[in-house]
Amino acid sequence: MKLKSGFVLRDVCGEQVIMGEGIGALDFGRLLCLNETAVFLWKKADAAGEFSVDSLVEALCEEYDVSAEQAKSDVAAIVEEWKKVGVVE
């Protein structure tokens, strides 16, 4: 999967948010606030272009002291939320 074009990570008043730019903003119409882990994963997904839950789990385990099982649960939940709001394809 990959992040849809037209969505960017921005710092808004100290919060990290995903927002639509251009045509993406017309359909999105809201901000999605991210926690530190989700910001890390968004940046990894953006840099990779194509990504999977497993590739993000691997990156998370390399960066943080977390078990693969916990990382997979967290990543799957974050990616599911991204799918629900339509920022990945």
GROMACS .gro file of N, CA and C in nm:
model
  267
    1MET      N    1   0.084  -0.117   0.000
    1MET     CA    2   0.000   0.000   0.000
    1MET      C    3   0.088   0.123   0.000
    2LYS      N    4   0.027   0.240  -0.016
    2LYS     CA    5   0.103   0.365  -0.014
    2LYS      C    6   0.014   0.478   0.036
    3LEU      N    7   0.078   0.585   0.080
    3LEU     CA    8   0.004   0.703   0.121
    3LEU      C    9  -0.053   0.770  -0.003
    4LYS      N   10  -0.175   0.817   0.005
    4LYS     CA   11  -0.235   0.888  -0.108
    4LYS      C   12  -0.167   1.022  -0.126
    5SER      N   13  -0.149   1.061  -0.250
    5SER     CA   14  -0.090   1.192  -0.275
    5SER      C   15  -0.190   1.300  -0.233
    6GLY      N   16  -0.138   1.415  -0.197
    6GLY     CA   17  -0.224   1.524  -0.154
    6GLY      C   18  -0.240   1.533  -0.004
    7PHE      N   19  -0.179   1.442   0.071
    7PHE     CA   20  -0.185   1.446   0.217
    7PHE      C   21  -0.045   1.466   0.272
    8VAL      N   22  -0.033   1.558   0.365
    8VAL     CA   23   0.098   1.593   0.420
    8VAL      C   24   0.093   1.599   0.571
    9LEU      N   25   0.209   1.579   0.631
    9LEU     CA   26   0.226   1.591   0.775
    9LEU      C   27   0.272   1.732   0.805
   10ARG      N   28   0.202   1.800   0.894
   10ARG     CA   29   0.236   1.938   0.930
   10ARG      C   30   0.232   1.955   1.082
   11ASP      N   31   0.310   2.052   1.130
   11ASP     CA   32   0.305   2.091   1.270
   11ASP      C   33   0.206   2.207   1.279
   12VAL      N   34   0.098   2.187   1.353
   12VAL     CA   35  -0.003   2.291   1.371
   12VAL      C   36  -0.019   2.315   1.521
   13CYS      N   37   0.027   2.430   1.565
   13CYS     CA   38   0.018   2.467   1.708
   13CYS      C   39   0.077   2.359   1.799
   14GLY      N   40   0.189   2.303   1.758
   14GLY     CA   41   0.256   2.203   1.840
   14GLY      C   42   0.205   2.061   1.824
   15GLU      N   43   0.103   2.041   1.744
   15GLU     CA   44   0.049   1.907   1.719
   15GLU      C   45   0.088   1.862   1.578
   16GLN      N   46   0.122   1.734   1.564
   16GLN     CA   47   0.152   1.678   1.433
   16GLN      C   48   0.021   1.629   1.371
   17VAL      N   49  -0.013   1.682   1.254
   17VAL     CA   50  -0.141   1.648   1.191
   17VAL      C   51  -0.120   1.614   1.044
   18ILE      N   52  -0.207   1.528   0.995
   18ILE     CA   53  -0.214   1.501   0.852
   18ILE      C   54  -0.326   1.589   0.798
   19MET      N   55  -0.295   1.659   0.691
   19MET     CA   56  -0.397   1.744   0.630
   19MET      C   57  -0.390   1.731   0.478
   20GLY      N   58  -0.501   1.758   0.414
   20GLY     CA   59  -0.505   1.753   0.270
   20GLY      C   60  -0.455   1.882   0.210
   21GLU      N   61  -0.387   1.870   0.098
   21GLU     CA   62  -0.344   1.987   0.021
   21GLU      C   63  -0.401   1.973  -0.119
   22GLY      N   64  -0.437   2.084  -0.179
   22GLY     CA   65  -0.488   2.080  -0.315
   22GLY      C   66  -0.620   2.005  -0.323
   23ILE      N   67  -0.633   1.919  -0.421
   23ILE     CA   68  -0.756   1.842  -0.442
   23ILE      C   69  -0.786   1.755  -0.321
   24GLY      N   70  -0.684   1.699  -0.256
   24GLY     CA   71  -0.703   1.616  -0.138
   24GLY      C   72  -0.778   1.688  -0.028
   25ALA      N   73  -0.755   1.818  -0.015
   25ALA     CA   74  -0.821   1.896   0.089
   25ALA      C   75  -0.971   1.908   0.064
   26LEU      N   76  -1.012   1.906  -0.060
   26LEU     CA   77  -1.154   1.918  -0.092
   26LEU      C   78  -1.234   1.800  -0.039
   27ASP      N   79  -1.179   1.681  -0.052
   27ASP     CA   80  -1.251   1.561  -0.009
   27ASP      C   81  -1.227   1.529   0.138
   28PHE      N   82  -1.113   1.571   0.192
   28PHE     CA   83  -1.075   1.533   0.328
   28PHE      C   84  -1.142   1.623   0.431
   29GLY      N   85  -1.121   1.752   0.421
   29GLY     CA   86  -1.191   1.850   0.504
   29GLY      C   87  -1.170   1.842   0.653
   30ARG      N   88  -1.061   1.782   0.700
   30ARG     CA   89  -1.034   1.776   0.844
   30ARG      C   90  -0.886   1.751   0.867
   31LEU      N   91  -0.846   1.757   0.992
   31LEU     CA   92  -0.709   1.727   1.032
   31LEU      C   93  -0.709   1.596   1.108
   32LEU      N   94  -0.606   1.517   1.091
   32LEU     CA   95  -0.591   1.392   1.165
   32LEU      C   96  -0.469   1.406   1.254
   33CYS      N   97  -0.489   1.416   1.385
   33CYS     CA   98  -0.379   1.432   1.481
   33CYS      C   99  -0.308   1.299   1.502
   34LEU      N  100  -0.175   1.303   1.505
   34LEU     CA  101  -0.095   1.183   1.521
   34LEU      C  102  -0.014   1.190   1.650
   35ASN      N  103   0.001   1.074   1.715
   35ASN     CA  104   0.092   1.067   1.830
   35ASN      C  105   0.234   1.043   1.777
   36GLU      N  106   0.330   1.037   1.868
   36GLU     CA  107   0.471   1.023   1.829
   36GLU      C  108   0.495   0.898   1.743
   37THR      N  109   0.435   0.787   1.782
   37THR     CA  110   0.453   0.662   1.707
   37THR      C  111   0.394   0.673   1.567
   38ALA      N  112   0.274   0.729   1.557
   38ALA     CA  113   0.210   0.743   1.426
   38ALA      C  114   0.288   0.838   1.336
   39VAL      N  115   0.346   0.943   1.394
   39VAL     CA  116   0.430   1.035   1.316
   39VAL      C  117   0.550   0.960   1.261
   40PHE      N  118   0.615   0.881   1.345
   40PHE     CA  119   0.730   0.800   1.302
   40PHE      C  120   0.689   0.709   1.185
   41LEU      N  121   0.577   0.640   1.201
   41LEU     CA  122   0.531   0.547   1.097
   41LEU      C  123   0.494   0.621   0.968
   42TRP      N  124   0.429   0.737   0.981
   42TRP     CA  125   0.392   0.816   0.862
   42TRP      C  126   0.518   0.855   0.784
   43LYS      N  127   0.619   0.900   0.856
   43LYS     CA  128   0.744   0.940   0.789
   43LYS      C  129   0.810   0.822   0.721
   44LYS      N  130   0.810   0.706   0.786
   44LYS     CA  131   0.867   0.585   0.725
   44LYS      C  132   0.788   0.544   0.600
   45ALA      N  133   0.656   0.547   0.610
   45ALA     CA  134   0.571   0.511   0.496
   45ALA      C  135   0.591   0.609   0.381
   46ASP      N  136   0.600   0.737   0.413
   46ASP     CA  137   0.619   0.840   0.311
   46ASP      C  138   0.754   0.822   0.241
   47ALA      N  139   0.859   0.795   0.317
   47ALA     CA  140   0.992   0.777   0.260
   47ALA      C  141   1.000   0.651   0.174
   48ALA      N  142   0.928   0.546   0.213
   48ALA     CA  143   0.934   0.419   0.142
   48ALA      C  144   0.854   0.421   0.013
   49GLY      N  145   0.749   0.501   0.007
   49GLY     CA  146   0.658   0.496  -0.108
   49GLY      C  147   0.561   0.382  -0.090
   50GLU      N  148   0.601   0.264  -0.128
   50GLU     CA  149   0.520   0.143  -0.104
   50GLU      C  150   0.561   0.085   0.031
   51PHE      N  151   0.462   0.045   0.111
   51PHE     CA  152   0.492  -0.011   0.242
   51PHE      C  153   0.389  -0.117   0.277
   52SER      N  154   0.422  -0.194   0.379
   52SER     CA  155   0.330  -0.295   0.432
   52SER      C  156   0.329  -0.282   0.584
   53VAL      N  157   0.233  -0.345   0.647
   53VAL     CA  158   0.231  -0.348   0.793
   53VAL      C  159   0.362  -0.409   0.842
   54ASP      N  160   0.407  -0.516   0.780
   54ASP     CA  161   0.530  -0.583   0.824
   54ASP      C  162   0.653  -0.492   0.813
   55SER      N  163   0.662  -0.414   0.704
   55SER     CA  164   0.778  -0.325   0.690
   55SER      C  165   0.777  -0.216   0.796
   56LEU      N  166   0.657  -0.168   0.832
   56LEU     CA  167   0.647  -0.067   0.936
   56LEU      C  168   0.674  -0.128   1.074
   57VAL      N  169   0.633  -0.252   1.095
   57VAL     CA  170   0.662  -0.322   1.221
   57VAL      C  171   0.813  -0.334   1.238
   58GLU      N  172   0.880  -0.373   1.133
   58GLU     CA  173   1.026  -0.388   1.138
   58GLU      C  174   1.093  -0.255   1.173
   59ALA      N  175   1.049  -0.147   1.109
   59ALA     CA  176   1.106  -0.014   1.137
   59ALA      C  177   1.079   0.027   1.281
   60LEU      N  178   0.959   0.000   1.329
   60LEU     CA  179   0.923   0.037   1.466
   60LEU      C  180   1.008  -0.039   1.568
   61CYS      N  181   1.029  -0.167   1.544
   61CYS     CA  182   1.110  -0.249   1.635
   61CYS      C  183   1.256  -0.205   1.635
   62GLU      N  184   1.306  -0.158   1.520
   62GLU     CA  185   1.444  -0.109   1.513
   62GLU      C  186   1.461   0.022   1.588
   63GLU      N  187   1.357   0.105   1.589
   63GLU     CA  188   1.366   0.239   1.649
   63GLU      C  189   1.333   0.240   1.799
   64TYR      N  190   1.235   0.158   1.839
   64TYR     CA  191   1.186   0.160   1.976
   64TYR      C  192   1.205   0.024   2.043
   65ASP      N  193   1.210   0.026   2.173
   65ASP     CA  194   1.220  -0.097   2.252
   65ASP      C  195   1.080  -0.155   2.269
   66VAL      N  196   1.035  -0.228   2.169
   66VAL     CA  197   0.900  -0.285   2.168
   66VAL      C  198   0.907  -0.425   2.108
   67SER      N  199   0.823  -0.514   2.158
   67SER     CA  200   0.820  -0.650   2.103
   67SER      C  201   0.754  -0.648   1.965
   68ALA      N  202   0.789  -0.746   1.885
   68ALA     CA  203   0.730  -0.756   1.751
   68ALA      C  204   0.578  -0.773   1.760
   69GLU      N  205   0.533  -0.847   1.859
   69GLU     CA  206   0.389  -0.870   1.877
   69GLU      C  207   0.316  -0.739   1.907
   70GLN      N  208   0.370  -0.660   2.000
   70GLN     CA  209   0.308  -0.532   2.034
   70GLN      C  210   0.316  -0.435   1.917
   71ALA      N  211   0.431  -0.434   1.850
   71ALA     CA  212   0.449  -0.345   1.734
   71ALA      C  213   0.348  -0.378   1.625
   72LYS      N  214   0.327  -0.506   1.599
   72LYS     CA  215   0.234  -0.546   1.494
   72LYS      C  216   0.091  -0.502   1.529
   73SER      N  217   0.054  -0.517   1.653
   73SER     CA  218  -0.078  -0.474   1.698
   73SER      C  219  -0.095  -0.323   1.681
   74ASP      N  220   0.006  -0.247   1.724
   74ASP     CA  221  -0.001  -0.101   1.715
   74ASP      C  222  -0.002  -0.054   1.570
   75VAL      N  223   0.087  -0.109   1.488
   75VAL     CA  224   0.095  -0.068   1.347
   75VAL      C  225  -0.034  -0.102   1.274
   76ALA      N  226  -0.086  -0.222   1.298
   76ALA     CA  227  -0.211  -0.263   1.231
   76ALA      C  228  -0.324  -0.166   1.267
   77ALA      N  229  -0.332  -0.125   1.394
   77ALA     CA  230  -0.438  -0.032   1.436
   77ALA      C  231  -0.421   0.105   1.370
   78ILE      N  232  -0.299   0.153   1.362
   78ILE     CA  233  -0.274   0.284   1.300
   78ILE      C  234  -0.304   0.279   1.152
   79VAL      N  235  -0.257   0.176   1.084
   79VAL     CA  236  -0.283   0.164   0.939
   79VAL      C  237  -0.432   0.148   0.912
   80GLU      N  238  -0.502   0.076   0.996
   80GLU     CA  239  -0.647   0.059   0.981
   80GLU      C  240  -0.717   0.195   0.993
   81GLU      N  241  -0.673   0.276   1.087
   81GLU     CA  242  -0.730   0.411   1.102
   81GLU      C  243  -0.701   0.496   0.978
   82TRP      N  244  -0.581   0.486   0.925
   82TRP     CA  245  -0.547   0.559   0.803
   82TRP      C  246  -0.635   0.515   0.686
   83LYS      N  247  -0.660   0.385   0.678
   83LYS     CA  248  -0.749   0.334   0.572
   83LYS      C  249  -0.891   0.389   0.590
   84LYS      N  250  -0.938   0.388   0.715
   84LYS     CA  251  -1.073   0.433   0.746
   84LYS      C  252  -1.094   0.578   0.704
   85VAL      N  253  -0.994   0.663   0.725
   85VAL     CA  254  -1.009   0.804   0.689
   85VAL      C  255  -0.963   0.834   0.546
   86GLY      N  256  -0.913   0.732   0.477
   86GLY     CA  257  -0.884   0.746   0.334
   86GLY      C  258  -0.754   0.813   0.297
   87VAL      N  259  -0.648   0.796   0.380
   87VAL     CA  260  -0.520   0.856   0.346
   87VAL      C  261  -0.419   0.756   0.291
   88VAL      N  262  -0.460   0.629   0.281
   88VAL     CA  263  -0.374   0.528   0.216
   88VAL      C  264  -0.455   0.459   0.107
   89GLU      N  265  -0.379   0.403   0.013
   89GLU     CA  266  -0.443   0.325  -0.095
   89GLU      C  267  -0.364   0.199  -0.120
   0.00000   0.00000   0.00000
